[in-house]
Short mmCIF file of C-alpha atoms in Angstrom, two decimals:
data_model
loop_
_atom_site.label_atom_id
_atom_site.label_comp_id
_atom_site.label_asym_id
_atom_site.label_seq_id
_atom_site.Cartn_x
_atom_site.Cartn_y
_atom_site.Cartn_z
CA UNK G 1020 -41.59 91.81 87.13
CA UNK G 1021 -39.33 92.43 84.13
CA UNK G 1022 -41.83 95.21 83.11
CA UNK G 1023 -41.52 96.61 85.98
CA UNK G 1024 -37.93 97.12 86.44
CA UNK G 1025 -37.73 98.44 82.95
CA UNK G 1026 -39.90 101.10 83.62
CA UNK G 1027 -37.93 102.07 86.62
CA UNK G 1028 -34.65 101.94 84.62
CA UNK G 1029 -36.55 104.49 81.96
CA UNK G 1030 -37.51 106.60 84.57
CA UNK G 1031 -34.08 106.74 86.26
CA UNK G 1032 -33.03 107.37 82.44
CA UNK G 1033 -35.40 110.22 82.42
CA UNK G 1034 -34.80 111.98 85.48
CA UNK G 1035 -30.69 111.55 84.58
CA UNK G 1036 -31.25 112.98 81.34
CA UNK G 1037 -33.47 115.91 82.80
CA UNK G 1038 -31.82 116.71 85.32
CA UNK G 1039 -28.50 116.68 83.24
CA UNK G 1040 -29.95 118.92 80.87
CA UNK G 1041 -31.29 121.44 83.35
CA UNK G 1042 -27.81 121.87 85.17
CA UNK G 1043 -26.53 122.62 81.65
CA UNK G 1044 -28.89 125.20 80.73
CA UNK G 1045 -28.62 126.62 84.54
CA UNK G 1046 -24.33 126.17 84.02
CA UNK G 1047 -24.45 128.07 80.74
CA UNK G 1048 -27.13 130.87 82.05
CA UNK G 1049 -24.89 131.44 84.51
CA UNK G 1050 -22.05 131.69 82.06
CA UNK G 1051 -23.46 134.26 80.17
CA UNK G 1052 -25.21 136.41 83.22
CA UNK G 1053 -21.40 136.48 83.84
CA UNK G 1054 -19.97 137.59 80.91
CA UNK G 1055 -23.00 140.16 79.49
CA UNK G 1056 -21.92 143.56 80.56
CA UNK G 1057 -23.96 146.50 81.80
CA UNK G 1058 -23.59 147.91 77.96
CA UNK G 1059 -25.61 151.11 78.79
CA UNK G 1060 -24.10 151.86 82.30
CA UNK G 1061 -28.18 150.88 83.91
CA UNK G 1062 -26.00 150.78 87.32
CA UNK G 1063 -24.00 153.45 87.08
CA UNK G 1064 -26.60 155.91 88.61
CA UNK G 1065 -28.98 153.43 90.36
CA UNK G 1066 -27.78 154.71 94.16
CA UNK G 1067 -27.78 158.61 92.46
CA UNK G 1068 -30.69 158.22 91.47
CA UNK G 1069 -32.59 157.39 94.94
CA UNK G 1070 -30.72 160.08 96.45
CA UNK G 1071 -31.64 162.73 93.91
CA UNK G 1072 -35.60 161.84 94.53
CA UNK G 1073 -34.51 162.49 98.22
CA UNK G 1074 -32.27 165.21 98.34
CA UNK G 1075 -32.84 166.98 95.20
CA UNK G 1076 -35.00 170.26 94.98
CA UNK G 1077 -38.03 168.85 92.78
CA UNK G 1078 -38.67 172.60 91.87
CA UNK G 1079 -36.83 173.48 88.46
CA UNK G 1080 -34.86 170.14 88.65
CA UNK G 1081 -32.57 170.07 85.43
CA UNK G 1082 -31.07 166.88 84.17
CA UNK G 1083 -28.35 166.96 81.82
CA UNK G 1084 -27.89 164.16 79.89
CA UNK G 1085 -24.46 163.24 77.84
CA UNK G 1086 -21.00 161.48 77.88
CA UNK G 1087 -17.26 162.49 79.02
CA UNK G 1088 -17.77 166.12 78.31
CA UNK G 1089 -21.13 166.14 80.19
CA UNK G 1090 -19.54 164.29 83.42
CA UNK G 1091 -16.36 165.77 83.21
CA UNK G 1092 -18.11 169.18 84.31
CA UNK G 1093 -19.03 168.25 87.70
CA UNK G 1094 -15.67 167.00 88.44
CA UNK G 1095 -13.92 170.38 86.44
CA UNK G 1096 -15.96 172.97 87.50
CA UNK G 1097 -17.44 171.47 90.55
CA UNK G 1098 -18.54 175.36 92.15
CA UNK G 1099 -20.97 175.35 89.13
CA UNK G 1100 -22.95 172.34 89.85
CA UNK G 1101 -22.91 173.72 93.93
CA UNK G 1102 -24.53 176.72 93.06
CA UNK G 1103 -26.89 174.87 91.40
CA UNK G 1104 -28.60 172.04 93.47
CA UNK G 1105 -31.43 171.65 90.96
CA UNK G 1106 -28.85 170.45 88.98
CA UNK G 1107 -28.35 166.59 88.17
CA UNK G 1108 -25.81 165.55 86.55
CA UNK G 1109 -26.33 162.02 84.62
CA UNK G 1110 -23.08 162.02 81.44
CA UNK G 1111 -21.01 158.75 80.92
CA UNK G 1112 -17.65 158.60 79.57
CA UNK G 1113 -17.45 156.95 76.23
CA UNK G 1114 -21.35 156.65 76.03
CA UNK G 1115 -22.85 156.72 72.30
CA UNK G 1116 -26.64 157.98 71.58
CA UNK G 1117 -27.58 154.54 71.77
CA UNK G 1118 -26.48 153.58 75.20
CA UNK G 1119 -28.28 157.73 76.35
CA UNK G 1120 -31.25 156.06 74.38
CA UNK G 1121 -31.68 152.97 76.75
CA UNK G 1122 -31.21 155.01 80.06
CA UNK G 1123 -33.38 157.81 79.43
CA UNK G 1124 -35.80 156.42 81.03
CA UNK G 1125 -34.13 155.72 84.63
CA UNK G 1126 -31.46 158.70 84.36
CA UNK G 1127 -34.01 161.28 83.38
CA UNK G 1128 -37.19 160.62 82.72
CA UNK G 1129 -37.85 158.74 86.99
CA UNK G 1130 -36.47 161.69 88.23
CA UNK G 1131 -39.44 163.83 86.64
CA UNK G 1132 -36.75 167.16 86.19
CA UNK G 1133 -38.81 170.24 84.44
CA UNK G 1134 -35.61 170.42 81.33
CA UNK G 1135 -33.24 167.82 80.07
CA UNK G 1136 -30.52 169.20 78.30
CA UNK G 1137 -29.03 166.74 75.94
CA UNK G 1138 -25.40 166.49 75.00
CA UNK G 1139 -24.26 163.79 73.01
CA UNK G 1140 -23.15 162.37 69.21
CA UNK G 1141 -19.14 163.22 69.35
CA UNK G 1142 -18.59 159.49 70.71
CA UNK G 1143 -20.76 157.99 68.09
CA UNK G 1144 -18.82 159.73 65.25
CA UNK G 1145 -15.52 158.28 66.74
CA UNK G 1146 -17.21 155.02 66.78
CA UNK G 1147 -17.18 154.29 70.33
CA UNK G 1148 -19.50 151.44 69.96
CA UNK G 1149 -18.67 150.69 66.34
CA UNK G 1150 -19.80 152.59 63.02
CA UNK G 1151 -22.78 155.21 63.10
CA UNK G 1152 -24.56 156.79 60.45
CA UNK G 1153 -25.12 160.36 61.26
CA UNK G 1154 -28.97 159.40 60.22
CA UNK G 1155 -28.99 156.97 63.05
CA UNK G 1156 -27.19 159.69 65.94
CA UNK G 1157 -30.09 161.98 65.08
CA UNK G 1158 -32.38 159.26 65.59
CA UNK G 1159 -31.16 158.28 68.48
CA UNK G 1160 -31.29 162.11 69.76
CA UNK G 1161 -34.93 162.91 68.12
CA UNK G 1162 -36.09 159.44 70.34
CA UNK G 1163 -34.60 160.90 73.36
CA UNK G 1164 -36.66 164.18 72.48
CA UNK G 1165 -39.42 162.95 71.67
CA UNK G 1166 -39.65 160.50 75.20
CA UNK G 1167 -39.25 163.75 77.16
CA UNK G 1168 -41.80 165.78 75.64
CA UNK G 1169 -44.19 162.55 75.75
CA UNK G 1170 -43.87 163.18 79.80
CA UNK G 1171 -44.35 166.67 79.78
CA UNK G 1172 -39.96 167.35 79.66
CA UNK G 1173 -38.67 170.52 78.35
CA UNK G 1174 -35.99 169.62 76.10
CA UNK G 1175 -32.85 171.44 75.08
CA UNK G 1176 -30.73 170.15 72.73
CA UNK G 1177 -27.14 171.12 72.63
CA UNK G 1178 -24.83 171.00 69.23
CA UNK G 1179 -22.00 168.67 69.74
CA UNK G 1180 -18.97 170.24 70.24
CA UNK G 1181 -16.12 171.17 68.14
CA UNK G 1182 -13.85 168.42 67.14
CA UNK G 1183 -11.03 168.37 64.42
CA UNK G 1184 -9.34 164.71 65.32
CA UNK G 1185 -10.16 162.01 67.93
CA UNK G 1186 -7.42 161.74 69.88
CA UNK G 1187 -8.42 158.01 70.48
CA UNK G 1188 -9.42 157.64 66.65
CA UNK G 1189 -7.16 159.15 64.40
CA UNK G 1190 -8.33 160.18 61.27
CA UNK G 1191 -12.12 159.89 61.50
CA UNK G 1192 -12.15 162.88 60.15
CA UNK G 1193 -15.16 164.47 62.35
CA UNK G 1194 -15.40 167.96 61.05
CA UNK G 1195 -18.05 167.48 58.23
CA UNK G 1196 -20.23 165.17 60.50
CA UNK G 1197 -20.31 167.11 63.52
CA UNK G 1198 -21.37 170.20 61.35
CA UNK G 1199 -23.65 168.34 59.56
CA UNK G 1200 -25.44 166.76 62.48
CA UNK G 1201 -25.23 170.29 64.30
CA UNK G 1202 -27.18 171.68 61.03
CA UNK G 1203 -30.06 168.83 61.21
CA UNK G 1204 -30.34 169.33 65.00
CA UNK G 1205 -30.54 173.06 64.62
CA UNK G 1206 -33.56 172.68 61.83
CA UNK G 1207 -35.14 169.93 63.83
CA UNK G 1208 -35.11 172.10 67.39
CA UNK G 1209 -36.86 175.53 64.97
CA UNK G 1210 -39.54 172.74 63.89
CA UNK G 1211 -40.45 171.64 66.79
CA UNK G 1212 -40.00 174.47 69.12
CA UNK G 1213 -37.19 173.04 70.89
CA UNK G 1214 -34.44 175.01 72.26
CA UNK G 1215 -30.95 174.66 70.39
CA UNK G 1216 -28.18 175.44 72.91
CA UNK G 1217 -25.27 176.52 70.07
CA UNK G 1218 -22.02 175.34 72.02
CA UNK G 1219 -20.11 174.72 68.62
CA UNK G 1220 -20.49 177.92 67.27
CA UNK G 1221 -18.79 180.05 70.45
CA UNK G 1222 -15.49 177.13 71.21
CA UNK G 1223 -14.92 176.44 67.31
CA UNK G 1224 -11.44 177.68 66.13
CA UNK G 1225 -10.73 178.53 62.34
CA UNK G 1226 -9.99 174.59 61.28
CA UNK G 1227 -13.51 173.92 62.57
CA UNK G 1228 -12.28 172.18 65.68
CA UNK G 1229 -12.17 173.31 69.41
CA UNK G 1230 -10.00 176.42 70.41
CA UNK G 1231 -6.45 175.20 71.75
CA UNK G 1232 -7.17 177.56 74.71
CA UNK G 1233 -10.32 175.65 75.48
CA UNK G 1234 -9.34 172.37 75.69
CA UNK G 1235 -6.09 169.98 76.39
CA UNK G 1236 -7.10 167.14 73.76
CA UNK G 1237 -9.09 168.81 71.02
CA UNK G 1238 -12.19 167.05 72.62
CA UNK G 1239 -12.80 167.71 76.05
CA UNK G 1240 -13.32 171.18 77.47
CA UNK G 1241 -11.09 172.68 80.18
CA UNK G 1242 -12.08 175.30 82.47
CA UNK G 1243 -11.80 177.93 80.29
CA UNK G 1244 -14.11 176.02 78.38
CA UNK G 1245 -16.74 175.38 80.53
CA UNK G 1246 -16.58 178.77 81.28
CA UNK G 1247 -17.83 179.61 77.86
CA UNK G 1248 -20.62 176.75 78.20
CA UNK G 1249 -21.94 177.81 81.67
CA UNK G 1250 -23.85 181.39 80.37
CA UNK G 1251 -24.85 180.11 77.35
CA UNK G 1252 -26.41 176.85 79.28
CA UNK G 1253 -28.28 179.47 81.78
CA UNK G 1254 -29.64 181.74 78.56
CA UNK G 1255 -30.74 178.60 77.39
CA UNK G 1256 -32.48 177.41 80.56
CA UNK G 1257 -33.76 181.06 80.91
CA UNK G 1258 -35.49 181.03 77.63
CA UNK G 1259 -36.83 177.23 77.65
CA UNK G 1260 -40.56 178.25 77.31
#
């Protein structure tokens, strides 16, 4: 009899113990699930996305990949982006190569578009998500190449734009880096057969930064500026092989 109600007080024990243990690992999972960000933005285009493989021309479907400067056009020069419904536009604000790198795949690659023209690096040299070697931005951007051609994408990379200071990160001094990582994108794009879309050279004033009429921070184009992307973007997409 003794025997037997020590085994029942072990096995009450037990199951205490267990089940303790599982609402602590359930308590702190759901700690964390509620504290872990969407660090790439997966969500940001999720309901787009399903849309655009409704409502958007598969024919010649272009997806342009990038940050601020990338999103910023639909909302600055909205007409363009009308006139183009094969057009999809998939840039985040603040977004490093990185974070492009992890999305690709949802944001460009699911909607099967015939180009992708990449924009992206500036945010990475301003350390957005902390310090970036400009070996590791071209990674990041020869990765998102290479995905797209792997499923039959036509890439075109664009140079980063012109920047002398971060308005946001004073003194990062970006002039060197953006021409340097405009020179290894340029060489990579000739290899490879890629088109180069040359943004920098057209908006760049004499200090190596963007034209004051171009832009209202040093970073982000204007109208005027987008004005100057627009027919190089189409001579690009014209001549994409």
């Amino acid at each position: 009899m003794k025997y037997i109600i020590t085994t029942i007080k072990l096995v009450s024990v037990g199951l205490f113990l267990t089940t303790s243990v599982f609402a602590q690992v359930r308590d702190s999972t759901q700690r964390k699930d509620a504290k872990v960000p969407d660090w790439a933005a997966l969500r940001y285009y999720q309901e787009a996305n399903g849309q655009a493989q409704l409502n958007s021309p598969k024919e010649n479907r272009v997806v342009f990949m990038g940050n601020s400067i990338t999103e910023g056009w639909s909302r600055v020069d909205p007409e363009f982006f009308n006139q183009h419904k094969n057009y999809i536009n998939r840039g985040i604000s603040g977004q490093t190569t990185p974070q492009m790198l992890i999305r690709f795949r949802q944001d460009v690659i699911n909607l099967k578009p015939k180009i992708v023209v990449i924009l992206g690096g500036t945010n990475d040299i301003a350390g957005n998500t902390g310090p970036a070697t400009t070996d590791e931005i071209f990674g990041n951007l020869v990765s998102m190449m290479e995905l797209a051609k792997a499923n039959r994408i036509k890439v075109i990379i664009s140079s980063v734009l012109p920047v002398y200071d971060y308005p946001w990160k004073k003194g990062a001094e970006p002039v060197t880096r953006i021409a340097e990582l405009n020179e290894r994108l340029k060489l990579y794009a000739k290899q490879e057969h890629i088109v180069y879309l040359d943004y920098y050279s057209a908006m760049k004033d004499d200090r190596k930064g963007l034209k004051e009429n171009l832009s209202a921070d040093g970073v982000h184009p204007n109208i005027a500026g987008y004005k100057i992307m627009e027919p190089l973007l189409e001579k690009a997409i014209k001549s994409t092989p």
